[in-house]
Amino acid sequence: MPGKRIGFLTFGHWQAAPGSLTPTARDALLQTVELAVAAEALGLDGAYVRVHHFARQFSAPFPLLAAMAARTQRIELGTGVIDMRYEHPLYMAEEAASTDLLSGGRLQLGLSRGSPEPAYRGAEAFGYTPGEHETDGDLARRKTQQFRAAIAGAPVVPAAAGGRPSSGMLAIQPQSPSLAQRLWWGSGTRQTAAWAGEQGLNLMSSTLLSEDTGRPFDELQAEQIQVFRDAWRAAGWPGEPRVSVSRSVLPVVTDLDRQLFGGSPAHDQVGVLEGVRARFGRSYVGAPDVIAEALRHDAAVQAADTLLLTVPNQLGVTYNTRLLGTIAQHIAPALGWHPAGQPPGTDAGNAVR
């Protein structure tokens, strides 16, 4: 079984604020491509982008992912996550297949109902409204099923014959044959994790769970992962599904690090989100060896095969490359990670340099 995979996840914030190195959307986009190149050189396994609408963050992932694909050779390229309420399933299937073909089959698509957003009923502005008796989650899952069928080559429309429909049926084009096996569901609860397992999707879980049982965040998330795997096996899916979790990991090795992150919370937080009690995971801040030991005791990090590191993208490519390099050299090996393309036991410092 392969060792732990580690990648970065960026929200793609931009704002012309003091200290921001991403004052414009163009800056945020171009710097994300450069960070993917740098992450690949460090031996990391993935470069993922968050998708939000009506905010100064990335909203249209496929042009960005295609640009990242053109500048890299090996690293996985993904989303965490696409809010399916906003998407046209067939058009998205065309874009996803095209991007995957350009990348050489490296796309890892995280899909979901989406997270809280600044827009009031924003998907309706895109022309999508839940049907009668449908929730927002139902709408997202229905459109996900349509998208999955389309990328699997299901026929969707009759062929024309002299201005009339014929008996022949057409599928969307192009097709990327293995993309259907590289879909993930972004889950915030044990219930939706079970649904993902039943559907044969991989599981993507972030630093927020929209439920709270009083247990520490990592233990609740590890329980969610187990519920998912149990549902996968009960549904009879072959093989082992992939599971990713996200963490904010901020090693403090310079005065600038201490100035920026010295006061970051080091414990779980609980709040109310969209009327539901939710639990937010802690940030891992401090000396690299202290963080490594703490992550070794994080139940969900240990249970997952992939760890996505959320990066402060407004600090720029140079800062984030150094941050990822510190993690790769001094923290990730303690989790069973080794640089991609290198045999186990390789000194991660060689890859970083």
Short mmCIF file of C-alpha atoms in Angstrom, two decimals:
data_model
loop_
_atom_site.label_atom_id
_atom_site.label_comp_id
_atom_site.label_asym_id
_atom_site.label_seq_id
_atom_site.Cartn_x
_atom_site.Cartn_y
_atom_site.Cartn_z
CA MET A 1 0.00 0.00 0.00
CA PRO A 2 1.44 3.44 -0.89
CA GLY A 3 2.52 5.74 1.91
CA LYS A 4 0.79 8.91 2.97
CA ARG A 5 0.09 11.41 0.19
CA ILE A 6 0.47 15.10 0.98
CA GLY A 7 -0.66 18.08 -1.08
CA PHE A 8 -1.65 21.70 -0.66
CA LEU A 9 -5.09 23.29 -0.81
CA THR A 10 -5.52 26.97 -1.65
CA PHE A 11 -8.67 29.05 -1.37
CA GLY A 12 -7.22 31.53 -3.87
CA HIS A 13 -8.02 34.68 -1.92
CA TRP A 14 -7.16 38.00 -3.50
CA GLN A 15 -7.48 41.48 -2.08
CA ALA A 16 -5.59 44.73 -2.48
CA ALA A 17 -4.92 44.96 1.26
CA PRO A 18 -1.70 45.85 3.11
CA GLY A 19 0.62 42.85 3.12
CA SER A 20 -1.28 40.93 0.43
CA LEU A 21 0.84 39.58 -2.41
CA THR A 22 -2.31 38.68 -4.35
CA PRO A 23 -3.97 42.06 -4.92
CA THR A 24 -5.82 40.89 -8.06
CA ALA A 25 -7.47 37.72 -9.35
CA ARG A 26 -4.75 37.42 -11.99
CA ASP A 27 -2.09 37.40 -9.26
CA ALA A 28 -3.90 34.67 -7.34
CA LEU A 29 -4.35 32.52 -10.45
CA LEU A 30 -0.79 32.84 -11.75
CA GLN A 31 0.72 32.28 -8.31
CA THR A 32 -1.28 29.10 -7.85
CA VAL A 33 0.21 27.72 -11.06
CA GLU A 34 3.69 28.62 -9.80
CA LEU A 35 3.01 27.03 -6.41
CA ALA A 36 1.92 23.81 -8.12
CA VAL A 37 5.24 23.77 -9.99
CA ALA A 38 7.13 24.36 -6.74
CA ALA A 39 5.14 21.69 -4.88
CA GLU A 40 5.92 19.14 -7.58
CA ALA A 41 9.63 19.96 -7.28
CA LEU A 42 9.38 19.38 -3.52
CA GLY A 43 8.00 15.91 -4.15
CA LEU A 44 4.50 16.67 -2.90
CA ASP A 45 1.63 14.64 -4.29
CA GLY A 46 -1.20 17.08 -4.91
CA ALA A 47 -2.19 20.65 -5.77
CA TYR A 48 -5.84 21.39 -4.96
CA VAL A 49 -7.99 24.50 -5.31
CA ARG A 50 -11.09 25.54 -3.38
CA VAL A 51 -14.15 26.71 -5.35
CA HIS A 52 -16.40 29.52 -4.11
CA HIS A 53 -18.87 31.78 -5.90
CA PHE A 54 -19.61 35.46 -5.34
CA ALA A 55 -16.37 35.89 -3.38
CA ARG A 56 -12.81 37.04 -4.08
CA GLN A 57 -11.71 33.42 -4.39
CA PHE A 58 -11.46 30.89 -7.21
CA SER A 59 -14.80 30.13 -8.83
CA ALA A 60 -14.04 28.53 -12.25
CA PRO A 61 -11.51 25.75 -11.60
CA PHE A 62 -11.04 24.11 -14.99
CA PRO A 63 -9.04 26.84 -16.79
CA LEU A 64 -6.79 27.03 -13.73
CA LEU A 65 -6.38 23.27 -13.51
CA ALA A 66 -5.54 23.11 -17.22
CA ALA A 67 -2.87 25.78 -16.76
CA MET A 68 -1.44 23.86 -13.81
CA ALA A 69 -1.43 20.70 -15.92
CA ALA A 70 0.52 22.44 -18.68
CA ARG A 71 3.29 23.40 -16.24
CA THR A 72 3.60 20.13 -14.31
CA GLN A 73 4.22 16.49 -15.13
CA ARG A 74 3.33 14.29 -12.17
CA ILE A 75 1.46 16.00 -9.35
CA GLU A 76 -2.26 15.33 -8.83
CA LEU A 77 -4.50 18.31 -9.62
CA GLY A 78 -7.80 18.61 -7.83
CA THR A 79 -10.68 20.57 -6.38
CA GLY A 80 -11.80 20.70 -2.79
CA VAL A 81 -14.70 21.12 -3.56
CA ILE A 82 -16.97 22.08 -6.48
CA ASP A 83 -20.44 23.11 -5.30
CA MET A 84 -22.59 21.03 -7.62
CA ARG A 85 -25.68 23.20 -7.08
CA TYR A 86 -24.10 25.75 -9.44
CA GLU A 87 -23.03 23.38 -12.20
CA HIS A 88 -24.54 22.24 -15.48
CA PRO A 89 -23.68 18.52 -15.33
CA LEU A 90 -23.14 18.00 -19.08
CA TYR A 91 -21.08 21.13 -19.68
CA MET A 92 -19.02 20.34 -16.59
CA ALA A 93 -18.50 16.80 -17.92
CA GLU A 94 -17.04 18.21 -21.16
CA GLU A 95 -14.74 20.60 -19.28
CA ALA A 96 -13.63 17.97 -16.78
CA ALA A 97 -12.85 15.37 -19.44
CA SER A 98 -10.92 17.91 -21.54
CA THR A 99 -8.88 19.04 -18.52
CA ASP A 100 -8.19 15.46 -17.48
CA LEU A 101 -6.95 14.54 -20.94
CA LEU A 102 -4.65 17.57 -20.97
CA SER A 103 -3.27 16.56 -17.57
CA GLY A 104 -2.63 12.96 -18.60
CA GLY A 105 -5.22 11.58 -16.19
CA ARG A 106 -4.12 13.47 -13.06
CA LEU A 107 -7.43 15.14 -12.17
CA GLN A 108 -8.97 14.43 -8.75
CA LEU A 109 -12.38 16.11 -8.56
CA GLY A 110 -13.87 16.88 -5.18
CA LEU A 111 -17.62 17.52 -5.45
CA SER A 112 -20.20 18.44 -2.84
CA ARG A 113 -23.25 20.40 -1.85
CA GLY A 114 -20.83 23.19 -0.98
CA SER A 115 -20.10 25.21 2.12
CA PRO A 116 -21.76 28.36 3.52
CA GLU A 117 -21.51 31.21 1.03
CA PRO A 118 -21.96 34.99 0.96
CA ALA A 119 -24.78 34.88 -1.61
CA TYR A 120 -28.40 34.37 -0.64
CA ARG A 121 -29.66 31.43 -2.72
CA GLY A 122 -26.75 31.97 -5.07
CA ALA A 123 -27.34 28.88 -7.20
CA GLU A 124 -30.70 30.32 -8.24
CA ALA A 125 -28.85 33.24 -9.86
CA PHE A 126 -27.16 30.61 -12.04
CA GLY A 127 -30.57 29.25 -12.98
CA TYR A 128 -30.69 26.23 -10.67
CA THR A 129 -33.45 25.73 -8.12
CA PRO A 130 -34.20 22.61 -6.08
CA GLY A 131 -37.26 20.73 -7.30
CA GLU A 132 -40.39 20.28 -5.26
CA HIS A 133 -39.57 18.53 -1.98
CA GLU A 134 -35.83 18.76 -2.80
CA THR A 135 -33.24 20.22 -0.46
CA ASP A 136 -30.04 21.94 -1.63
CA GLY A 137 -28.24 18.71 -0.81
CA ASP A 138 -30.70 16.71 -2.90
CA LEU A 139 -30.11 19.07 -5.84
CA ALA A 140 -26.33 18.69 -5.55
CA ARG A 141 -26.54 14.90 -5.35
CA ARG A 142 -28.94 14.67 -8.31
CA LYS A 143 -26.67 16.78 -10.49
CA THR A 144 -23.68 14.76 -9.35
CA GLN A 145 -25.38 11.59 -10.56
CA GLN A 146 -26.02 13.22 -13.94
CA PHE A 147 -22.39 14.32 -14.14
CA ARG A 148 -21.13 10.85 -13.23
CA ALA A 149 -23.29 9.23 -15.89
CA ALA A 150 -22.05 11.70 -18.51
CA ILE A 151 -18.33 11.15 -17.83
CA ALA A 152 -18.94 7.39 -17.83
CA GLY A 153 -20.21 7.64 -21.43
CA ALA A 154 -23.94 7.27 -20.86
CA PRO A 155 -25.98 8.40 -23.91
CA VAL A 156 -27.84 11.62 -23.19
CA VAL A 157 -29.49 12.80 -26.42
CA PRO A 158 -30.86 11.22 -29.64
CA ALA A 159 -28.86 11.74 -32.81
CA ALA A 160 -30.54 13.86 -35.48
CA ALA A 161 -31.81 12.29 -38.70
CA GLY A 162 -33.21 14.76 -41.22
CA GLY A 163 -34.38 17.13 -38.52
CA ARG A 164 -35.97 14.35 -36.49
CA PRO A 165 -34.60 12.20 -33.65
CA SER A 166 -33.16 8.86 -34.67
CA SER A 167 -32.85 5.70 -32.63
CA GLY A 168 -29.14 6.35 -32.11
CA MET A 169 -28.02 8.08 -28.92
CA LEU A 170 -25.08 10.42 -28.35
CA ALA A 171 -22.79 10.81 -25.33
CA ILE A 172 -20.86 13.93 -24.41
CA GLN A 173 -17.38 14.31 -25.92
CA PRO A 174 -14.55 14.05 -25.20
CA GLN A 175 -14.39 11.12 -22.85
CA SER A 176 -11.57 10.49 -20.38
CA PRO A 177 -12.02 6.81 -19.51
CA SER A 178 -10.70 6.64 -15.94
CA LEU A 179 -11.99 9.99 -14.64
CA ALA A 180 -15.07 8.36 -13.15
CA GLN A 181 -12.82 6.53 -10.65
CA ARG A 182 -11.25 9.81 -9.47
CA LEU A 183 -14.26 11.55 -7.99
CA TRP A 184 -14.52 12.53 -4.33
CA TRP A 185 -17.42 13.70 -2.18
CA GLY A 186 -16.80 16.53 0.28
CA SER A 187 -18.58 15.43 3.44
CA GLY A 188 -19.32 17.42 6.59
CA THR A 189 -21.25 14.76 8.50
CA ARG A 190 -21.24 11.03 9.17
CA GLN A 191 -24.52 10.73 7.25
CA THR A 192 -23.15 12.21 4.03
CA ALA A 193 -19.94 10.19 4.47
CA ALA A 194 -22.06 7.04 4.49
CA TRP A 195 -23.82 8.22 1.31
CA ALA A 196 -20.44 8.75 -0.38
CA GLY A 197 -19.39 5.23 0.52
CA GLU A 198 -22.64 3.77 -0.76
CA GLN A 199 -22.13 5.59 -4.06
CA GLY A 200 -18.54 4.41 -4.56
CA LEU A 201 -17.04 7.89 -4.30
CA ASN A 202 -13.80 8.73 -2.51
CA LEU A 203 -14.13 10.82 0.66
CA MET A 204 -12.89 14.38 1.19
CA SER A 205 -13.23 15.87 4.67
CA SER A 206 -12.04 19.35 5.65
CA THR A 207 -11.33 21.33 8.82
CA LEU A 208 -15.07 21.78 9.44
CA LEU A 209 -17.72 19.25 10.42
CA SER A 210 -21.31 20.47 10.44
CA GLU A 211 -22.15 18.38 13.48
CA ASP A 212 -20.79 18.21 17.00
CA THR A 213 -21.01 15.34 19.48
CA GLY A 214 -18.68 16.82 22.06
CA ARG A 215 -15.79 14.60 20.99
CA PRO A 216 -12.51 16.16 19.80
CA PHE A 217 -12.54 17.11 16.12
CA ASP A 218 -10.00 14.50 15.03
CA GLU A 219 -11.89 11.69 16.76
CA LEU A 220 -15.23 12.74 15.28
CA GLN A 221 -13.62 12.95 11.84
CA ALA A 222 -12.00 9.53 12.28
CA GLU A 223 -15.45 8.15 13.14
CA GLN A 224 -16.78 9.77 9.95
CA ILE A 225 -14.02 8.03 7.96
CA GLN A 226 -14.87 4.67 9.49
CA VAL A 227 -18.57 5.14 8.71
CA PHE A 228 -17.59 5.88 5.12
CA ARG A 229 -15.39 2.80 4.77
CA ASP A 230 -18.02 0.56 6.35
CA ALA A 231 -20.61 1.87 3.87
CA TRP A 232 -18.21 1.34 0.95
CA ARG A 233 -17.63 -2.29 1.89
CA ALA A 234 -21.31 -2.94 2.62
CA ALA A 235 -22.18 -1.64 -0.86
CA GLY A 236 -19.82 -4.19 -2.40
CA TRP A 237 -17.42 -1.77 -4.08
CA PRO A 238 -14.06 -3.36 -4.98
CA GLY A 239 -10.70 -2.18 -3.73
CA GLU A 240 -9.97 0.49 -1.14
CA PRO A 241 -11.37 4.02 -1.44
CA ARG A 242 -9.21 7.07 -0.90
CA VAL A 243 -9.76 9.48 1.97
CA SER A 244 -8.36 12.98 2.38
CA VAL A 245 -8.46 15.35 5.32
CA SER A 246 -7.40 19.00 5.43
CA ARG A 247 -5.32 20.66 8.11
CA SER A 248 -3.87 24.11 8.73
CA VAL A 249 -0.19 23.37 9.46
CA LEU A 250 1.99 26.38 10.16
CA PRO A 251 5.54 25.60 11.30
CA VAL A 252 7.19 28.49 13.11
CA VAL A 253 10.87 28.70 12.20
CA THR A 254 11.45 32.43 11.56
CA ASP A 255 10.59 35.72 13.25
CA LEU A 256 8.12 36.39 10.44
CA ASP A 257 6.35 33.11 11.19
CA ARG A 258 6.08 34.06 14.85
CA GLN A 259 4.75 37.49 13.94
CA LEU A 260 2.14 36.07 11.57
CA PHE A 261 0.95 32.95 13.39
CA GLY A 262 2.11 33.09 16.99
CA GLY A 263 -1.43 33.74 18.21
CA SER A 264 -3.27 31.16 16.11
CA PRO A 265 -5.70 28.96 18.08
CA ALA A 266 -4.31 25.54 18.98
CA HIS A 267 -7.58 23.89 19.94
CA ASP A 268 -10.91 22.97 18.38
CA GLN A 269 -13.59 25.61 18.04
CA VAL A 270 -17.34 25.12 18.20
CA GLY A 271 -19.96 27.42 16.70
CA VAL A 272 -23.28 27.62 14.91
CA LEU A 273 -23.18 27.54 11.11
CA GLU A 274 -26.37 27.85 9.05
CA GLY A 275 -28.35 27.05 12.20
CA VAL A 276 -26.36 23.87 12.94
CA ARG A 277 -23.84 23.36 15.72
CA ALA A 278 -20.50 22.75 14.01
CA ARG A 279 -16.98 21.81 15.09
CA PHE A 280 -13.88 23.40 13.54
CA GLY A 281 -10.51 21.68 13.71
CA ARG A 282 -7.50 23.25 15.37
CA SER A 283 -4.53 24.80 13.61
CA TYR A 284 -1.16 23.13 14.08
CA VAL A 285 1.24 25.95 14.90
CA GLY A 286 4.71 25.76 16.45
CA ALA A 287 8.07 24.11 16.10
CA PRO A 288 8.20 21.44 13.37
CA ASP A 289 9.01 18.58 15.75
CA VAL A 290 6.13 19.55 18.04
CA ILE A 291 3.72 19.67 15.09
CA ALA A 292 4.95 16.33 13.78
CA GLU A 293 4.29 14.68 17.14
CA ALA A 294 0.84 16.26 17.38
CA LEU A 295 -0.13 15.10 13.88
CA ARG A 296 1.04 11.58 14.71
CA HIS A 297 -1.66 11.59 17.40
CA ASP A 298 -4.36 13.10 15.16
CA ALA A 299 -6.76 10.18 14.69
CA ALA A 300 -8.17 11.39 11.36
CA VAL A 301 -4.78 12.26 9.84
CA GLN A 302 -3.65 8.75 10.68
CA ALA A 303 -6.84 7.20 9.24
CA ALA A 304 -6.65 9.10 5.92
CA ASP A 305 -4.32 8.30 3.04
CA THR A 306 -4.09 11.94 1.91
CA LEU A 307 -3.39 15.10 3.89
CA LEU A 308 -4.15 18.45 2.27
CA LEU A 309 -2.34 21.45 3.76
CA THR A 310 -4.26 24.71 3.56
CA VAL A 311 -1.86 27.49 2.58
CA PRO A 312 -2.07 31.24 3.27
CA ASN A 313 -1.93 32.09 -0.43
CA GLN A 314 -1.93 35.87 0.07
CA LEU A 315 1.59 35.57 1.50
CA GLY A 316 2.88 34.66 -1.95
CA VAL A 317 4.69 31.83 -3.70
CA THR A 318 8.08 32.30 -2.02
CA TYR A 319 6.62 32.14 1.49
CA ASN A 320 4.38 29.17 0.75
CA THR A 321 7.13 27.25 -1.02
CA ARG A 322 9.29 27.64 2.08
CA LEU A 323 6.36 26.61 4.30
CA LEU A 324 5.70 23.47 2.24
CA GLY A 325 9.41 22.71 2.12
CA THR A 326 9.67 22.88 5.91
CA ILE A 327 6.73 20.50 6.23
CA ALA A 328 8.18 18.13 3.62
CA GLN A 329 11.57 18.02 5.31
CA HIS A 330 10.75 18.16 9.00
CA ILE A 331 7.12 17.09 9.55
CA ALA A 332 5.77 14.87 6.76
CA PRO A 333 8.32 12.02 7.14
CA ALA A 334 6.98 11.41 10.67
CA LEU A 335 3.59 10.66 9.08
CA GLY A 336 4.95 7.99 6.75
CA TRP A 337 5.38 10.31 3.75
CA HIS A 338 8.30 10.30 1.37
CA PRO A 339 8.89 12.48 -1.70
CA ALA A 340 6.95 11.32 -4.76
CA GLY A 341 9.06 9.43 -7.25
CA GLN A 342 11.57 8.44 -4.55
CA PRO A 343 11.76 5.07 -2.73
CA PRO A 344 10.72 4.85 0.94
CA GLY A 345 13.50 5.97 3.25
CA THR A 346 14.71 8.72 0.90
CA ASP A 347 15.93 11.78 2.78
CA ALA A 348 13.19 14.34 2.21
CA GLY A 349 15.76 17.07 2.54
CA ASN A 350 17.27 16.05 -0.77
CA ALA A 351 13.92 16.59 -2.48
CA VAL A 352 13.45 19.93 -0.75
CA ARG A 353 16.81 21.18 -1.84
#
